[in-house]
mmCIF file of C-alpha atoms in Angstrom:
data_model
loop_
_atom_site.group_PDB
_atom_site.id
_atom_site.type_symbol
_atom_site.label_atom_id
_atom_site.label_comp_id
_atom_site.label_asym_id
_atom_site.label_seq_id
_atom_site.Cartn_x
_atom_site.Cartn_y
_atom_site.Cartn_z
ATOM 1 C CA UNK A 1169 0.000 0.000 0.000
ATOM 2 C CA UNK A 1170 1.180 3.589 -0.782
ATOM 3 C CA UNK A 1171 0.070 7.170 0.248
ATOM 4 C CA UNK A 1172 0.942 10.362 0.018
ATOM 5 C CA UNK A 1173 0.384 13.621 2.427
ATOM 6 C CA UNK A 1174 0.481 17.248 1.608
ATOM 7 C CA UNK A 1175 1.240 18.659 4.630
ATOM 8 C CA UNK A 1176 -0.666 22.113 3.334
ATOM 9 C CA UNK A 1177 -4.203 22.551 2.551
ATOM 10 C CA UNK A 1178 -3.616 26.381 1.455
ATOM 11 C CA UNK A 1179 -0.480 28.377 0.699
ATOM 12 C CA UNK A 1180 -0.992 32.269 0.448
ATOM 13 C CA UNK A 1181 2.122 33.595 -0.667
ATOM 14 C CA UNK A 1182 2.628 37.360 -2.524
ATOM 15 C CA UNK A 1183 3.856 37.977 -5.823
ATOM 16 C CA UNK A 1184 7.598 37.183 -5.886
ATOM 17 C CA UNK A 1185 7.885 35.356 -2.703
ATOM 18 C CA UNK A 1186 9.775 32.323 -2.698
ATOM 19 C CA UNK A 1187 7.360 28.798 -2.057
ATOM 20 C CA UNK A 1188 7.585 25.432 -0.857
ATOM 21 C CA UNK A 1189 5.039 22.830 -0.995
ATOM 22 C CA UNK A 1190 5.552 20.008 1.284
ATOM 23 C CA UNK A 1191 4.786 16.199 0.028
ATOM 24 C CA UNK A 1192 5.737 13.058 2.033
ATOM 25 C CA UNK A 1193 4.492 9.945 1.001
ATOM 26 C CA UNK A 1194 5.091 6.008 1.958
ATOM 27 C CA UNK A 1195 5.360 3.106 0.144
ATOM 28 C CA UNK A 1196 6.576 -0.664 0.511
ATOM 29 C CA UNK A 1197 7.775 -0.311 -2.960
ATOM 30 C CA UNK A 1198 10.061 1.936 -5.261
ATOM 31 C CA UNK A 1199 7.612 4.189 -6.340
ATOM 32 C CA UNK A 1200 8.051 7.104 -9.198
ATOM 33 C CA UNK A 1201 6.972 10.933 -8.193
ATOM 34 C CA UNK A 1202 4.867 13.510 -9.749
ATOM 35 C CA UNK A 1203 3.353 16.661 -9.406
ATOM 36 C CA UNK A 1204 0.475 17.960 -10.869
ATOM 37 C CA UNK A 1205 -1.198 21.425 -11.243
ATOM 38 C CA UNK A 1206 -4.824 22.088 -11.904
ATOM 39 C CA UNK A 1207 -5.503 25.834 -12.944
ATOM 40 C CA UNK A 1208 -9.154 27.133 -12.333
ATOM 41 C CA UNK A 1209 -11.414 25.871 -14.573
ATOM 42 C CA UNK A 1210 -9.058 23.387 -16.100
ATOM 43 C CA UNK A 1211 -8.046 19.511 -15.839
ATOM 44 C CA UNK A 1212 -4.743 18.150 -14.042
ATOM 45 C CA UNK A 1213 -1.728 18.397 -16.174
ATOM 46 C CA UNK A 1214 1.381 17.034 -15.237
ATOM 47 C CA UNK A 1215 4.185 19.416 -14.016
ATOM 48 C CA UNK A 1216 7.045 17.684 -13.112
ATOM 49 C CA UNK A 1217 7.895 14.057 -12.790
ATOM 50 C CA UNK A 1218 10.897 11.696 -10.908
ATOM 51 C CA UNK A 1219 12.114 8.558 -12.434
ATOM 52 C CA UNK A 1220 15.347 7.937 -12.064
ATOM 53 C CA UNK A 1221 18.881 9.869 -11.604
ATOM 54 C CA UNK A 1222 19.650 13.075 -10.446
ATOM 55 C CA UNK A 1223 16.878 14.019 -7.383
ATOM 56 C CA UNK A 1224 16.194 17.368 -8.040
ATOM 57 C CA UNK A 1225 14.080 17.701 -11.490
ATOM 58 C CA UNK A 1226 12.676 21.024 -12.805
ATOM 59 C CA UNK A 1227 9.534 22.226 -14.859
ATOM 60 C CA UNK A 1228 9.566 24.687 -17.826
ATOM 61 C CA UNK A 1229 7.911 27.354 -15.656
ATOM 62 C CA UNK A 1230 10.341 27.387 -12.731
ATOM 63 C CA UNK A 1231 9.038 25.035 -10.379
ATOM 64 C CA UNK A 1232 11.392 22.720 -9.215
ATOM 65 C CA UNK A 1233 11.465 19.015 -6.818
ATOM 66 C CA UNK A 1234 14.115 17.497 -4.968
ATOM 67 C CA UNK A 1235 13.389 13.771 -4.143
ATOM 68 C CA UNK A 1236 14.879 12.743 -0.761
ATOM 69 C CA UNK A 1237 14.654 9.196 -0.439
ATOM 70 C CA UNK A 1238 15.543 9.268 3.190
ATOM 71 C CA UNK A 1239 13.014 11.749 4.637
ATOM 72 C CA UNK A 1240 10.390 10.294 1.930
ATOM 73 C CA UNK A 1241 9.943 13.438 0.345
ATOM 74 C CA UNK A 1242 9.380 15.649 -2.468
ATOM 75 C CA UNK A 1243 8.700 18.708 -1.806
ATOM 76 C CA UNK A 1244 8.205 21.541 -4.642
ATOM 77 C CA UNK A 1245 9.829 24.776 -4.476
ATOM 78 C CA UNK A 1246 10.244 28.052 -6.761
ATOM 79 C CA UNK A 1247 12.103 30.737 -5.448
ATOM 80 C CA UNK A 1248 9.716 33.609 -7.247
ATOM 81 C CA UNK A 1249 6.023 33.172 -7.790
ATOM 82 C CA UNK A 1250 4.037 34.819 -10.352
ATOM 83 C CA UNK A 1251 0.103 35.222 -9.956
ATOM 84 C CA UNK A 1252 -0.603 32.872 -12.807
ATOM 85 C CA UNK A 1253 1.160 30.082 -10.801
ATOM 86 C CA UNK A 1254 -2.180 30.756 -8.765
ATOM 87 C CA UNK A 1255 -3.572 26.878 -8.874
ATOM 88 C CA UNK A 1256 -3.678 23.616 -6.797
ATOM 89 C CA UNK A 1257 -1.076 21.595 -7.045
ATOM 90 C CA UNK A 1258 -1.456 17.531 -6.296
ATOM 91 C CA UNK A 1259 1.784 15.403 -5.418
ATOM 92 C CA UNK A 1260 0.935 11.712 -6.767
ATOM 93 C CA UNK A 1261 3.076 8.553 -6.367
ATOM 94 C CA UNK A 1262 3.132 5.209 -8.867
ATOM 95 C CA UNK A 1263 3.835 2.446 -8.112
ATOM 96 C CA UNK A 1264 5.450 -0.752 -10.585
ATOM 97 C CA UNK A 1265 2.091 -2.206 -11.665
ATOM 98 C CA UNK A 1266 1.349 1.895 -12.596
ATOM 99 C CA UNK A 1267 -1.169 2.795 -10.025
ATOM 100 C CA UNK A 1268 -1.395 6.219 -8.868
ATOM 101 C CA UNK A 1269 -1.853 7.497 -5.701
ATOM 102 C CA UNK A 1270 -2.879 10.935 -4.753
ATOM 103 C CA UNK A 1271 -2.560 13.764 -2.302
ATOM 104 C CA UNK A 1272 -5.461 15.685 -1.240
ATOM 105 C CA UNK A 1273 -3.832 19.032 -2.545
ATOM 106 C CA UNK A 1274 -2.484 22.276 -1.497
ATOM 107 C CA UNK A 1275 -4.023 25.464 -2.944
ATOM 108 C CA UNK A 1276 -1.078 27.993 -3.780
ATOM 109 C CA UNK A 1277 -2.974 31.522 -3.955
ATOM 110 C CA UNK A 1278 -0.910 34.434 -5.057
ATOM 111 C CA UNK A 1279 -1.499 37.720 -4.243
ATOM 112 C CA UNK A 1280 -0.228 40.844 -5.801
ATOM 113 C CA UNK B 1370 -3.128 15.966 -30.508
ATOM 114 C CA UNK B 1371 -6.971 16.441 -29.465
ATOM 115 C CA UNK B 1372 -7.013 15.869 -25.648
ATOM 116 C CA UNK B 1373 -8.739 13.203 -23.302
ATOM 117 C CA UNK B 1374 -12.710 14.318 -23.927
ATOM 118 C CA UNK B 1375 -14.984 13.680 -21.764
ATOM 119 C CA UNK B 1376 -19.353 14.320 -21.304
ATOM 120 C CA UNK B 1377 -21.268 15.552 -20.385
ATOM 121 C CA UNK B 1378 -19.190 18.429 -18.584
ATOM 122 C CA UNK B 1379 -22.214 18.822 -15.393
ATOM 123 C CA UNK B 1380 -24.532 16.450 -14.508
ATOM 124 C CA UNK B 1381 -27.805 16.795 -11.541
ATOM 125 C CA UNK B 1382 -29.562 13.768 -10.576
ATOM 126 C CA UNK B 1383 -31.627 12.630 -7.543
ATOM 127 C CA UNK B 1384 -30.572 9.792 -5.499
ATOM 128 C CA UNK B 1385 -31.612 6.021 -6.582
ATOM 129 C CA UNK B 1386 -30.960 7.491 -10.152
ATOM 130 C CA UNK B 1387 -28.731 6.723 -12.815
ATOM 131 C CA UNK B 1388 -25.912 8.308 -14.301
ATOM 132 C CA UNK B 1389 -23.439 7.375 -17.025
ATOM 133 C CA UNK B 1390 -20.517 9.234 -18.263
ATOM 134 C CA UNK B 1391 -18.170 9.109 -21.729
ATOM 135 C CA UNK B 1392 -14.350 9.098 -22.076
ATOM 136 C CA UNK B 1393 -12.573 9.174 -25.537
ATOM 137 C CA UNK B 1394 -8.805 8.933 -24.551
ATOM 138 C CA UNK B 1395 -6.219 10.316 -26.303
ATOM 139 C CA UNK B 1396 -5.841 8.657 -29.827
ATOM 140 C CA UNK B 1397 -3.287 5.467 -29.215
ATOM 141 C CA UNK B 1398 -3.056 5.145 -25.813
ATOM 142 C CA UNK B 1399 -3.416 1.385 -24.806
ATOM 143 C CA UNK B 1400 -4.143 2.557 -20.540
ATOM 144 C CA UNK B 1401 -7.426 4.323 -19.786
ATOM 145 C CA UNK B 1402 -8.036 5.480 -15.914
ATOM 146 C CA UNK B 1403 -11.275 6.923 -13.850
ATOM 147 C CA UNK B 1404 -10.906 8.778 -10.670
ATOM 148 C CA UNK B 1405 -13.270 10.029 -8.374
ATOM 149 C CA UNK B 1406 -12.380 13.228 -6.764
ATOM 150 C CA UNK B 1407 -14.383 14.658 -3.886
ATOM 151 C CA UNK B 1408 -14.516 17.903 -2.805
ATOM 152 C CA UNK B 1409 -11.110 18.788 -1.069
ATOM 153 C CA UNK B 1410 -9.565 15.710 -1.865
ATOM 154 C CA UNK B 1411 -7.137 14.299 -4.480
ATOM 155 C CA UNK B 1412 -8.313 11.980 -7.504
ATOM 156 C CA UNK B 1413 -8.884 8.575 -6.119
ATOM 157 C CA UNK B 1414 -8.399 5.612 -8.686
ATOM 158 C CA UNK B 1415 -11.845 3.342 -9.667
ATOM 159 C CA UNK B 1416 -10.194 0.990 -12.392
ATOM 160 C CA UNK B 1417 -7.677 0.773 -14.826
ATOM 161 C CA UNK B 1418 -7.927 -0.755 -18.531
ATOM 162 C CA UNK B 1419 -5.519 -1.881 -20.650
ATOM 163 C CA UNK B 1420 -7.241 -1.933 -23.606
ATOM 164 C CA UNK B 1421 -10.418 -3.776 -23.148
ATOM 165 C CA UNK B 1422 -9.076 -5.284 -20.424
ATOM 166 C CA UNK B 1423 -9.483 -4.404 -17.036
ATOM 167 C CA UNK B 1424 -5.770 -4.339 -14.751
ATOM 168 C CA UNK B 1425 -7.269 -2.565 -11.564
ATOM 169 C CA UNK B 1426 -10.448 -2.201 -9.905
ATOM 170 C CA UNK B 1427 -10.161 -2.805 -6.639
ATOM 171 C CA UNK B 1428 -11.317 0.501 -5.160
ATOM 172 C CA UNK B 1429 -14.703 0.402 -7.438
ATOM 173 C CA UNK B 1430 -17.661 -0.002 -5.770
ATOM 174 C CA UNK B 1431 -19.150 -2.674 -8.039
ATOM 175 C CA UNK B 1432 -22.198 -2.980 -5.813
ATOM 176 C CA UNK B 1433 -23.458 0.737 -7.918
ATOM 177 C CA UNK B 1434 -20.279 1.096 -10.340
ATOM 178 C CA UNK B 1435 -19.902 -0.713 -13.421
ATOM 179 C CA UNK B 1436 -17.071 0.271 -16.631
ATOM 180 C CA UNK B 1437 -16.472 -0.982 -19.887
ATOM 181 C CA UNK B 1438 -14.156 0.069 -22.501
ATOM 182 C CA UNK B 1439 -15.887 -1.513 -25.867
ATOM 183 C CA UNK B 1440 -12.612 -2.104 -28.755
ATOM 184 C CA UNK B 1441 -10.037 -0.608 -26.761
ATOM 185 C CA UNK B 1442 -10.975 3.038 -27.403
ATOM 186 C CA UNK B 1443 -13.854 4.453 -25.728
ATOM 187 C CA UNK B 1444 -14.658 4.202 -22.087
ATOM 188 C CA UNK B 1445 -18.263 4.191 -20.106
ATOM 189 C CA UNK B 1446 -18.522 5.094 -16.151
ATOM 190 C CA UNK B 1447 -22.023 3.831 -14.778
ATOM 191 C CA UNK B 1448 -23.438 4.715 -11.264
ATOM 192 C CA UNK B 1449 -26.835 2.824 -10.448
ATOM 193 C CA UNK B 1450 -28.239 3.569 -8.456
ATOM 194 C CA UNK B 1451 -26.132 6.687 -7.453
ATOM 195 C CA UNK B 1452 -26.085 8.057 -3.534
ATOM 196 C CA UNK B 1453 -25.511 11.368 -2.101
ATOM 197 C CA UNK B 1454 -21.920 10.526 -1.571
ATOM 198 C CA UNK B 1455 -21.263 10.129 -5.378
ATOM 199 C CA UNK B 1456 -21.289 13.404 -5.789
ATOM 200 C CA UNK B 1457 -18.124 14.572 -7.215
ATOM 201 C CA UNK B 1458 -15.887 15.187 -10.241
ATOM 202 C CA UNK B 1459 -15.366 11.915 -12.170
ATOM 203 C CA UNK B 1460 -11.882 12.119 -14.395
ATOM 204 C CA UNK B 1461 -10.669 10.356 -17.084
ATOM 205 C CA UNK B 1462 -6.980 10.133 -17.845
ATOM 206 C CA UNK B 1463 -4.987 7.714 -20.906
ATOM 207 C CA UNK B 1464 -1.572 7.154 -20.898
ATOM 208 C CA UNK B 1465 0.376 5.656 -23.930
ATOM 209 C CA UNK B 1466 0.729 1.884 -22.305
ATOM 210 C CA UNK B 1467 0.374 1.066 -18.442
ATOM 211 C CA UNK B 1468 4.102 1.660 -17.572
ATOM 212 C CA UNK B 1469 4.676 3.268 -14.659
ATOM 213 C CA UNK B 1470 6.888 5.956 -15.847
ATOM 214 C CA UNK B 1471 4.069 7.137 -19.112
ATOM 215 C CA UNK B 1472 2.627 10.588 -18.329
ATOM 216 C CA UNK B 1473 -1.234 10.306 -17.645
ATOM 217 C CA UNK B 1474 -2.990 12.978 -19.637
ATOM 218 C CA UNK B 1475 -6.270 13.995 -18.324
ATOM 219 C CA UNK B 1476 -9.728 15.110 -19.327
ATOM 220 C CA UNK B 1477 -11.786 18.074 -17.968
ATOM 221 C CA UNK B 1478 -13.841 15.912 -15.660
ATOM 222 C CA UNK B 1479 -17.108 15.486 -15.094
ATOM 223 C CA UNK B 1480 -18.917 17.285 -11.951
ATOM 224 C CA UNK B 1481 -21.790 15.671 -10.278
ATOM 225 C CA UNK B 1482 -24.504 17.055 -7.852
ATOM 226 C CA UNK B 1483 -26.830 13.746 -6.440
ATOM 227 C CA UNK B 1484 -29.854 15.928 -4.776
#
């Protein structure tokens, strides 16, 4: 069995602030790690994903995740947020057989 | 490349009704996936195809839930009769085959109110 825990429900942050959203999970298994980010009114899309290799991994809008095996973490960082980055943003885990497992979310609101 | 579509977009029903909804996954992609996602949680997993077949469906309540993906392409999600607790947004995601480093791609969901 796996699962995953956003430690954050809600994030307010301002415009240019730095951010860190927290994600531990468990597993019995290796397991690969993803976030995802759902913008108002839209579906999930994936933003970044871990697989293998070097532990921190970055998205093409600035976001970036370091995996730490040994705390069971991957938490997602950017050091300057913009208000479109405005969004909720799920940590998932997969497992082998390619089931996912998600977080419940943390909302990331920023304000001018 | 068209996206994961999914309908209707809303749906109201009462309770002891029932409700079906459409997927059309992402053309080529062998793994099809519903979630359920209540209100201030994260998408929860009801079953897994690889193409007709089903891989996971251990967390579907097949007492009221039923799914079928006809030729491999097209998917159906069927609550009867649905409860008050069904009420949430129903996903559908496709991935190019069921390994576990693919990207899923998902749809825009499908919200439902049970009165």
């Amino acid at each position: 069995a796996q699962s995953v825990t956003q430690l954050d429900s809600q994030v307010p942050v301002f415009e240019e602030a730095p951010v860190e959203l927290r994600c531990n999970y468990s597993s019995s298994v290796s397991v690969y790690l993803f976030w995802y980010v759902q913008y108002p009114n839209q579906g999930l899309q994936l933003l970044l994903k871990y697989l293998s290799g070097s532990t921190l991994v970055e998205s093409i809008n600035g976001f970036e995740a370091e995996f730490n095996k040994s705390q069971t973490s991957f938490h997602l960082r950017k050091p300057s947020v913009h208000i479109s980055d405005t969004a909720e943003y799920f940590c998932a885990v997969k497992d082998g057989a390619g089931k996912s497992t998600f977080g419940d979310g943390t909302t990331l609101t920023v304000k001018p | 490349e068209a996206g994961v579509a999914q309908s209707p977009r809303y749906k109201i029903i009462e309770k002891r009704q029932s409700v079906a909804f459409w997927c059309n996954p992402i053309s080529g992609h062998a793994t099809l996936y519903w979630y359920q996602q209540i209100l201030g949680q994260g998408p929860k997993l009801l079953i897994q195809f690889q193409n007709n077949g089903v891989v996971d469906d251990s967390q579907l309540p097949k007492d009221r839930f039923s799914a079928e993906r006809l030729k491999g392409v097209d998917s159906t999600l069927k609550i009867q009769p649905a409860k008050l607790e069904d009420s949430a947004v129903y996903l559908c995601a496709s991935s190019m085959d069921r390994v576990s480093t693919d990207t899923q791609y998902f749809g825009p969901g499908t919200r439902l109110t049970v009165l």
